[in-house]
Coordinates of C-alpha atoms in Angstrom, one line a residue:
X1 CA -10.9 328.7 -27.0
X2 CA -12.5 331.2 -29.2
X3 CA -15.1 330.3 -32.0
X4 CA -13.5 329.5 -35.5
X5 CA -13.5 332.0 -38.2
X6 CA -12.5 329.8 -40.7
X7 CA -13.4 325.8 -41.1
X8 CA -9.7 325.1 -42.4
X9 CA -6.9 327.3 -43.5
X10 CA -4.1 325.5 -45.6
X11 CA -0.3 326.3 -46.3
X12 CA 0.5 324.3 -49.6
X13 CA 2.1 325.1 -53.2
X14 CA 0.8 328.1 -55.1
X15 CA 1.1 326.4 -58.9
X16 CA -0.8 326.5 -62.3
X17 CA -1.5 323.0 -63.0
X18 CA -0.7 322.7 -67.0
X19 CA -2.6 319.8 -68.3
X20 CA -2.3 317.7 -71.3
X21 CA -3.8 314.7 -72.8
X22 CA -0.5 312.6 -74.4
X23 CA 0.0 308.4 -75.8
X24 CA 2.2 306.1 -73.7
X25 CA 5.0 307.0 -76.0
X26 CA 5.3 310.3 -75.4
X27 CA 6.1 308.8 -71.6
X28 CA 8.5 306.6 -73.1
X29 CA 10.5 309.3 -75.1
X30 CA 10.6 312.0 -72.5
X31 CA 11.6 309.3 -70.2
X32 CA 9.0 310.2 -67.1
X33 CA 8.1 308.9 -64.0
X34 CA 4.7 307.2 -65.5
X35 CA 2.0 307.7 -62.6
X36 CA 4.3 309.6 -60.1
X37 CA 5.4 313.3 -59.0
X38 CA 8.9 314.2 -60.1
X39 CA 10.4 317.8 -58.9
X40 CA 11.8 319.4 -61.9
X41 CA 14.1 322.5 -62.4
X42 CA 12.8 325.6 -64.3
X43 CA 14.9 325.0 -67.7
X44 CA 13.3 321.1 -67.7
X45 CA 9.9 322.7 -67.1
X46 CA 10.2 324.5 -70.2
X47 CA 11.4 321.7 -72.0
X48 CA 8.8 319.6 -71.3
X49 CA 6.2 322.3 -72.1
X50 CA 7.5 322.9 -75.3
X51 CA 7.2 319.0 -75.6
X52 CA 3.5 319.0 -74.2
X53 CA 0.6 319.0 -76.7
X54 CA -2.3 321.3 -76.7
X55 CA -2.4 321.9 -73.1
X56 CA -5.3 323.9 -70.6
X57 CA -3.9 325.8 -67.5
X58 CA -6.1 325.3 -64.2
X59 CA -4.8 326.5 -60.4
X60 CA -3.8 323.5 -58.5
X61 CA -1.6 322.3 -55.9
X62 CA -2.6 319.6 -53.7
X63 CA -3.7 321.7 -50.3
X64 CA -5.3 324.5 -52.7
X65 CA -6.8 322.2 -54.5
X66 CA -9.0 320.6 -51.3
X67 CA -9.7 323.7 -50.1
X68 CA -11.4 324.6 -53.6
X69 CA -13.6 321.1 -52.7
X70 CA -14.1 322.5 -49.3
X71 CA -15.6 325.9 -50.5
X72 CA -17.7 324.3 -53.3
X73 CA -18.6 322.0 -50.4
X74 CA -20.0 325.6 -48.1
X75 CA -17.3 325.5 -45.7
X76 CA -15.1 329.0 -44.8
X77 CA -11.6 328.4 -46.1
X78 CA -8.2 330.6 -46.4
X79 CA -4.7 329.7 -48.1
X80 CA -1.3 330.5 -47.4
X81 CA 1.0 329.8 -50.2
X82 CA 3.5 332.2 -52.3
X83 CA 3.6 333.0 -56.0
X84 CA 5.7 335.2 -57.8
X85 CA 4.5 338.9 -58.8
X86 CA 3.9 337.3 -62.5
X87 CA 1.3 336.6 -64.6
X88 CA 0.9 332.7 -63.6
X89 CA 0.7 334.3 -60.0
X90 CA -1.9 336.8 -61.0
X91 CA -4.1 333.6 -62.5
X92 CA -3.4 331.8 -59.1
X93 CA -4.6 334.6 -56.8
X94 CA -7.9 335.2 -58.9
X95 CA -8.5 331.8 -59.2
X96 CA -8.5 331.2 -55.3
X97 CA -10.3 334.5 -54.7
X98 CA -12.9 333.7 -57.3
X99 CA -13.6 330.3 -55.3
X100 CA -14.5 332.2 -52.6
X101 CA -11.3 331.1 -50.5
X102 CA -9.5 334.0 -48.8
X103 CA -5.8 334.2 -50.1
X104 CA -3.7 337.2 -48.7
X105 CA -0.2 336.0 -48.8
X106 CA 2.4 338.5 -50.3
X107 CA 3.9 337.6 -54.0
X108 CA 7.5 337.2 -53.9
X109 CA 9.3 339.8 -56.0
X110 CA 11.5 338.7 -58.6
X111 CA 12.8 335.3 -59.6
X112 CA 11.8 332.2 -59.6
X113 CA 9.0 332.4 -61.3
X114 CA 5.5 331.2 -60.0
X115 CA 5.7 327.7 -59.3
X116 CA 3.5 324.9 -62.2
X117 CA 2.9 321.4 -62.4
X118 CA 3.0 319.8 -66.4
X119 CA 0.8 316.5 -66.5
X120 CA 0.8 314.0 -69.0
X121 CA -2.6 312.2 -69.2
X122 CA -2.6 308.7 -70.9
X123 CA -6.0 307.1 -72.4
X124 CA -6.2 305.6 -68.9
X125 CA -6.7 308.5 -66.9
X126 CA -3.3 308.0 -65.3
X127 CA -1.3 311.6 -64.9
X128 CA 2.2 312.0 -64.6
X129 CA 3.2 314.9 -62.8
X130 CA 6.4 317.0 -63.6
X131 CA 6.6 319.9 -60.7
X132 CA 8.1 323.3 -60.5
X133 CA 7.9 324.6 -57.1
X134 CA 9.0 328.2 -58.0
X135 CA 8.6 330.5 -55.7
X136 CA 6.7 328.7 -53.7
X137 CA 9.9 326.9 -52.4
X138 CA 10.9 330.2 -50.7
X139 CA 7.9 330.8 -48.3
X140 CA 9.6 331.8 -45.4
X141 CA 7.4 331.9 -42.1
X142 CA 7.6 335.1 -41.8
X143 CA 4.8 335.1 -44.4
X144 CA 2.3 333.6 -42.1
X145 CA -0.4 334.8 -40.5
X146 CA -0.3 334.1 -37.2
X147 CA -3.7 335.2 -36.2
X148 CA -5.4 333.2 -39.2
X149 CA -3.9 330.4 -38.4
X150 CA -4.9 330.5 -35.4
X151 CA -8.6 331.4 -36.4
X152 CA -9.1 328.2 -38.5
X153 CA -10.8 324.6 -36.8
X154 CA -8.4 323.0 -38.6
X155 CA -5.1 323.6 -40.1
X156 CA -4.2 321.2 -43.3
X157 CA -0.6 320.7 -44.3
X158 CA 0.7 318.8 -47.7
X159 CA 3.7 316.6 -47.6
X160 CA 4.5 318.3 -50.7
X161 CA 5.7 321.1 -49.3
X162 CA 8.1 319.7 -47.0
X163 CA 10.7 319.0 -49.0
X164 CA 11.9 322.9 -49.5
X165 CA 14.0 324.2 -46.2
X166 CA 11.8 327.8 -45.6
X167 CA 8.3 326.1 -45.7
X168 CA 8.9 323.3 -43.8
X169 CA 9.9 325.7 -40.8
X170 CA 7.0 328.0 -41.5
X171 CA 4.9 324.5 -41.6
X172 CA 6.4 323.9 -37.9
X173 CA 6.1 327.1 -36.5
X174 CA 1.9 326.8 -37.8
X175 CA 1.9 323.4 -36.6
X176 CA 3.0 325.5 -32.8
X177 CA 0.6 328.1 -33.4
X178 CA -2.6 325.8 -34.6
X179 CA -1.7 323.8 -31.3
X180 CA -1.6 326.7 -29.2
X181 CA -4.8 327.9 -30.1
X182 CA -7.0 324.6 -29.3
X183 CA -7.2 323.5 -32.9
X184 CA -6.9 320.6 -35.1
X185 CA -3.7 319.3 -37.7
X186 CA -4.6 317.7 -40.7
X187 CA -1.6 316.7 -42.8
X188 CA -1.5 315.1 -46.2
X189 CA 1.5 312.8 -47.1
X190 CA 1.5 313.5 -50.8
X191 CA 3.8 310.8 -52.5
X192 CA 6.1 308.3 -51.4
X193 CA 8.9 309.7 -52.4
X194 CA 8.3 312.7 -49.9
X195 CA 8.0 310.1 -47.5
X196 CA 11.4 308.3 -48.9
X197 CA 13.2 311.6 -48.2
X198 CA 11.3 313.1 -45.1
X199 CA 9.5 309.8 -43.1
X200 CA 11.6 310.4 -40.4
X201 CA 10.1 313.9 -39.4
X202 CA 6.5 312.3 -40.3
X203 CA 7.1 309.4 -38.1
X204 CA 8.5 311.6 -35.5
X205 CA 5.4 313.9 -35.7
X206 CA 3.0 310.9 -35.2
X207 CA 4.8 309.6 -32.0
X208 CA 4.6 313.2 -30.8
X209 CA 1.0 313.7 -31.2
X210 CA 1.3 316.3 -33.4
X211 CA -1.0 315.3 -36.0
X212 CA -4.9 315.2 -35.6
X213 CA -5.5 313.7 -39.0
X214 CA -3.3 311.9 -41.4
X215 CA -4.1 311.5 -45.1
X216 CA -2.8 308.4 -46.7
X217 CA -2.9 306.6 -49.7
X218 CA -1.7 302.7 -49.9
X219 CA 1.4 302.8 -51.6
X220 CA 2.3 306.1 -48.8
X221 CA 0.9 303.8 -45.9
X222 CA 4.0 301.0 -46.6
X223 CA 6.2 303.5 -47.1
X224 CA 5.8 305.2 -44.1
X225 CA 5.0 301.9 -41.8
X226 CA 7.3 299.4 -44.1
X227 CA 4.3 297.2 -44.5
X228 CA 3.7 295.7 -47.5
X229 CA 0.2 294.5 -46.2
X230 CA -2.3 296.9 -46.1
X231 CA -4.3 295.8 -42.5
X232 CA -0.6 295.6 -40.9
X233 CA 0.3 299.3 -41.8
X234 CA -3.2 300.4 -40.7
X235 CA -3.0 298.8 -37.7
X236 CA 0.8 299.8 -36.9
X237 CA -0.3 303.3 -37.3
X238 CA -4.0 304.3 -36.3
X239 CA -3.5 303.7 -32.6
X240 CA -1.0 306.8 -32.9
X241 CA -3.5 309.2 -34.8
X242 CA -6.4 310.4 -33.6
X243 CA -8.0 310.0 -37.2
X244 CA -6.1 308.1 -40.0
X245 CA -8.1 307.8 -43.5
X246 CA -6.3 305.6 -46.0
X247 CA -7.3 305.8 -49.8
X248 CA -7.0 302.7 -52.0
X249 CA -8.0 304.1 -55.4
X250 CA -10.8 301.5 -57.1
X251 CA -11.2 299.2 -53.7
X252 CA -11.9 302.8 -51.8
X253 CA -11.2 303.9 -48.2
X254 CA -10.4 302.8 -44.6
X255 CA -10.5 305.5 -41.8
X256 CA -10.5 305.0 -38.2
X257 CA -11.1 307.4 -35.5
X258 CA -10.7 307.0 -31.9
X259 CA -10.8 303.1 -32.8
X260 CA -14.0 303.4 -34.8
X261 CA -13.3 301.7 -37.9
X262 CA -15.2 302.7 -41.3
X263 CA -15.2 301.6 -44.6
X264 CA -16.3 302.2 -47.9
X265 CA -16.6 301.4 -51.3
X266 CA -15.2 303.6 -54.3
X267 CA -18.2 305.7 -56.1
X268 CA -19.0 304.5 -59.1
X269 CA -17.3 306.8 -62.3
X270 CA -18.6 306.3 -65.9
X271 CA -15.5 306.9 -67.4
X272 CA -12.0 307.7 -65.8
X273 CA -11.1 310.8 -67.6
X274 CA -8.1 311.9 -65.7
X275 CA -7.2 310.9 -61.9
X276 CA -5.5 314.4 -61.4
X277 CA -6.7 315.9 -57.7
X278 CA -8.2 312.5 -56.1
X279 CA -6.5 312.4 -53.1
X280 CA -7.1 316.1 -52.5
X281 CA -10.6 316.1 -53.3
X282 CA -11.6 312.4 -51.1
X283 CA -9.8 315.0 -48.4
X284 CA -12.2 317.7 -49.3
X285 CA -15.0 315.7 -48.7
X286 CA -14.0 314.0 -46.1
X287 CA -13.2 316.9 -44.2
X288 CA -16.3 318.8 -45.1
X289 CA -18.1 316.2 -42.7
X290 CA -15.6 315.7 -40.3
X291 CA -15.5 319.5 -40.0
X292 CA -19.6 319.7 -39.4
X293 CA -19.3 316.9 -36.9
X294 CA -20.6 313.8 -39.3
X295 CA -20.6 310.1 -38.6
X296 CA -17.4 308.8 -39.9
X297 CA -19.0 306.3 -42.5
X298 CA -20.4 309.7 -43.9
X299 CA -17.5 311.2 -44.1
X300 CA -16.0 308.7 -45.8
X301 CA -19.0 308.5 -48.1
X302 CA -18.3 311.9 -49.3
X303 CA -14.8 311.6 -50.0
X304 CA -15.9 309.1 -52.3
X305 CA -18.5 310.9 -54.1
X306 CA -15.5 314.4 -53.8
X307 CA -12.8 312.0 -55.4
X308 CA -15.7 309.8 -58.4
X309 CA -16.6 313.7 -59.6
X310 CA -12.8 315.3 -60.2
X311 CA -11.7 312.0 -62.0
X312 CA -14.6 312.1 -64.4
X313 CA -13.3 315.2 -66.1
X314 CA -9.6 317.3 -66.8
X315 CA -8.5 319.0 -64.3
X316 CA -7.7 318.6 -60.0
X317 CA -11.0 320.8 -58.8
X318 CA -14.7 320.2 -58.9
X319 CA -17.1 321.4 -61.8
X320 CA -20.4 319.9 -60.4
X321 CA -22.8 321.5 -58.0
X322 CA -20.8 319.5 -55.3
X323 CA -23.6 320.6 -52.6
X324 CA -26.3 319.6 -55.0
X325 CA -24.3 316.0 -56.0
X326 CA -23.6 315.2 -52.4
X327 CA -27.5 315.7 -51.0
X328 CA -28.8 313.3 -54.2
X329 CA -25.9 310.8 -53.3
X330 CA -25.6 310.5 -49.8

C-alpha cells in the first residue's frame, strides 16, 4: 500500500449555505420542520428566500464543511462534489480552494442550478435547514477520480448524499475503490430521515464491513438500531464497526474503537449562537486525531473543542485559529 497523498478526500453536497437569524413565528407561518433538514424543490427555495430576512451566504454542506475543520486543523484534504457553471458555483469552488482544500470536480452545464441550504436560526441557536440539492443531485460517478480516491487515508461519505440515485452509485463505486487501495471509510449518517428512507443500505453496509468509521448522533443511533435507549443502540452496533463515535449534543460524546470505550464531556460555549455545522465539525476534529494516530479520549477531546467553536458564532466552518485553540485546550 502506497503512502497517502491526502489525509481524507470527501464526496458530499457542493451548496451555499444561506443563513438567517428569524423569531419562532416565522417557523410557525412558513410551516418548517423546526430543528430538522427538509429537501426542498427549486421554486420552494426561492420562496422561502424571498421569505428569509437579511441573510449572509457561507459554502457549506456537511462533508465540505469537515473538511474545512480538517484543513484549518493542518491536515491535506480534497473534495468531490458538483455545482453548476453559475455564480453560486463560482463562490463554492473559491471558497474550498481558498481553504486550502483541493476541489477539481467539473461544473455541470446548465440546469439545475448550484445546489443551497436556507437556515432559519431562532434566539436558541436552533437552525432549521431547508435544502436544495441542485446539481449536486446529478454527480454521476463518472466524475470521480479514481486515482484521488485512492490517494486519500481516508475516504468520508455523508448520508446526505444518498438519497439522489447518481451519487449514491458514484458513493459505491468510491467505497470499491477506497477498499481496494488499503484505505479507510468514514461515513456520516446525516439525519434520521435519511436513515428513515435509506437504513436498509446502512445497515447492510455495517454487516458487510464496509464502514471503518460511523458518525452518529443520538436521535440517528435509534433510528438506525430502533433503540430508544442510548447504551442499547451503542452496544447493538459498535461490535460491527471498527470505530463508532456517537454525538449527544450538551451531554457530549461516546466513541468506541476496537472495544475501547471513550467518553467525554461537551466543551464549554459562552453563548450558543447558532448550532449550524456541529456534527461536521466534532467530525473534523475527531478525525484530525484519529488521522495522526491519537489516543481515542483525545480524539474525542477535540471534537469537542471543533464542535464548542462553530456553535459560538453564524455559520457551519471554523473562524478561530483552530490549531492555536486546540494546543491551549487540549
Amino acid at each position: 500500500m502506497s503512502e497517502p497523498r491526502y489525509d481524507v478526500i470527501a464526496i458530499g453536497n457542493a451548496v451555499v449555505d444561506v443563513i438567517a437569524s428569524c423569531d419562532e413565528s416565522l417557523i410557525e407561518e412558513l410551516q418548517l420542520n423546526r430543528g430538522g433538514m427538509t429537501l426542498i424543490d427549486e421554486a420552494r427555495a426561492d420562496e422561502l428566500y424571498e421569505a428569509m430576512p437579511p441573510a449572509r451566504e457561507v459554502s457549506g454542506g456537511s462533508a465540505a464543511n469537515t473538511l474545512a475543520g480538517l484543513s484549518t486543523l493542518g491536515l491535506q484534504c480534497a473534495f468531490i462534489g458538483q455545482v453548476a457553471d453559475d455564480q453560486l458555483g463560482k463562490v463554492f469552488r473559491h471558497d474550498m480552494r481558498a481553504t486550502g482544500i483541493d476541489f477539481d470536480t467539473p461544473a455541470r452545464e446548465g440546469e439545475p442550478a448550484t445546489g443551497r441550504v436556507l437556515i432559519f436560526v431562532t434566539p436558541d441557536g436552533e437552525r432549521t435547514m431547508n435544502t436544495f440539492l441542485g446539481a449536486g443531485q446529478y454527480l454521476p460517478a463518472a466524475a470521480l477520480d479514481e486515482e484521488l480516491i485512492a490517494s486519500a487515508a481516508i475516504l468520508y461519505l455523508e448520508g446526505y448524499l444518498w438519497d439522489p440515485e447518481e451519487p449514491r452509485r458514484a458513493m459505491r463505486r468510491a467505497i470499491e475503490v477506497a477498499r481496494a487501495a488499503g484505505r479507510k471509510v468514514a461515513f456520516t449518517a446525516s439525519e434520521s430521515f435519511v436513515i428513515d428512507r435509506h437504513g436498509d443500505d446502512f445497515r447492510a453496509m455495517i454487516d458487510d464491513g464496509l464502514i471503518d468509521i460511523l458518525f452518529v448522533n443520538e436521535s440517528e443511533l435509534a433510528t438506525l438500531t430502533g433503540e430508544a435507549n442510548f447504551e442499547a443502540g451503542f452496544d447493538a452496533i459498535s461490535p460491527k464497526v471498527p470505530v463508532l463515535v456517537a454525538t449527544r449534543s450538551e451531554k457530549g460524546a461516546v466513541a468506541d474503537a476496537h472495544g475501547e470505550r471513550a467518553v467525554v464531556a461537551a466543551a464549554p460555549v459562552p453563548k450558543v449562537v447558532d448550532t449550524t455545522g456541529a456534527g461536521d465539525q466534532f467530525a473534523a476534529g475527531f478525525l484530525a486525531g484519529y488521522a495522526r494516530g491519537e489516543p481515542l479520549a483525545q480524539c474525542l477531546k477535540r471534537g469537542a473543542i471543533a464542535a464548542a467553536e462553530v456553535i459560538s458564532h453564524y455559520g457551519p466552518r471554523p473562524e478561530a485559529d483552530m490549531q492555536a485553540l486546540m494546543a491551549e485546550r487540549l
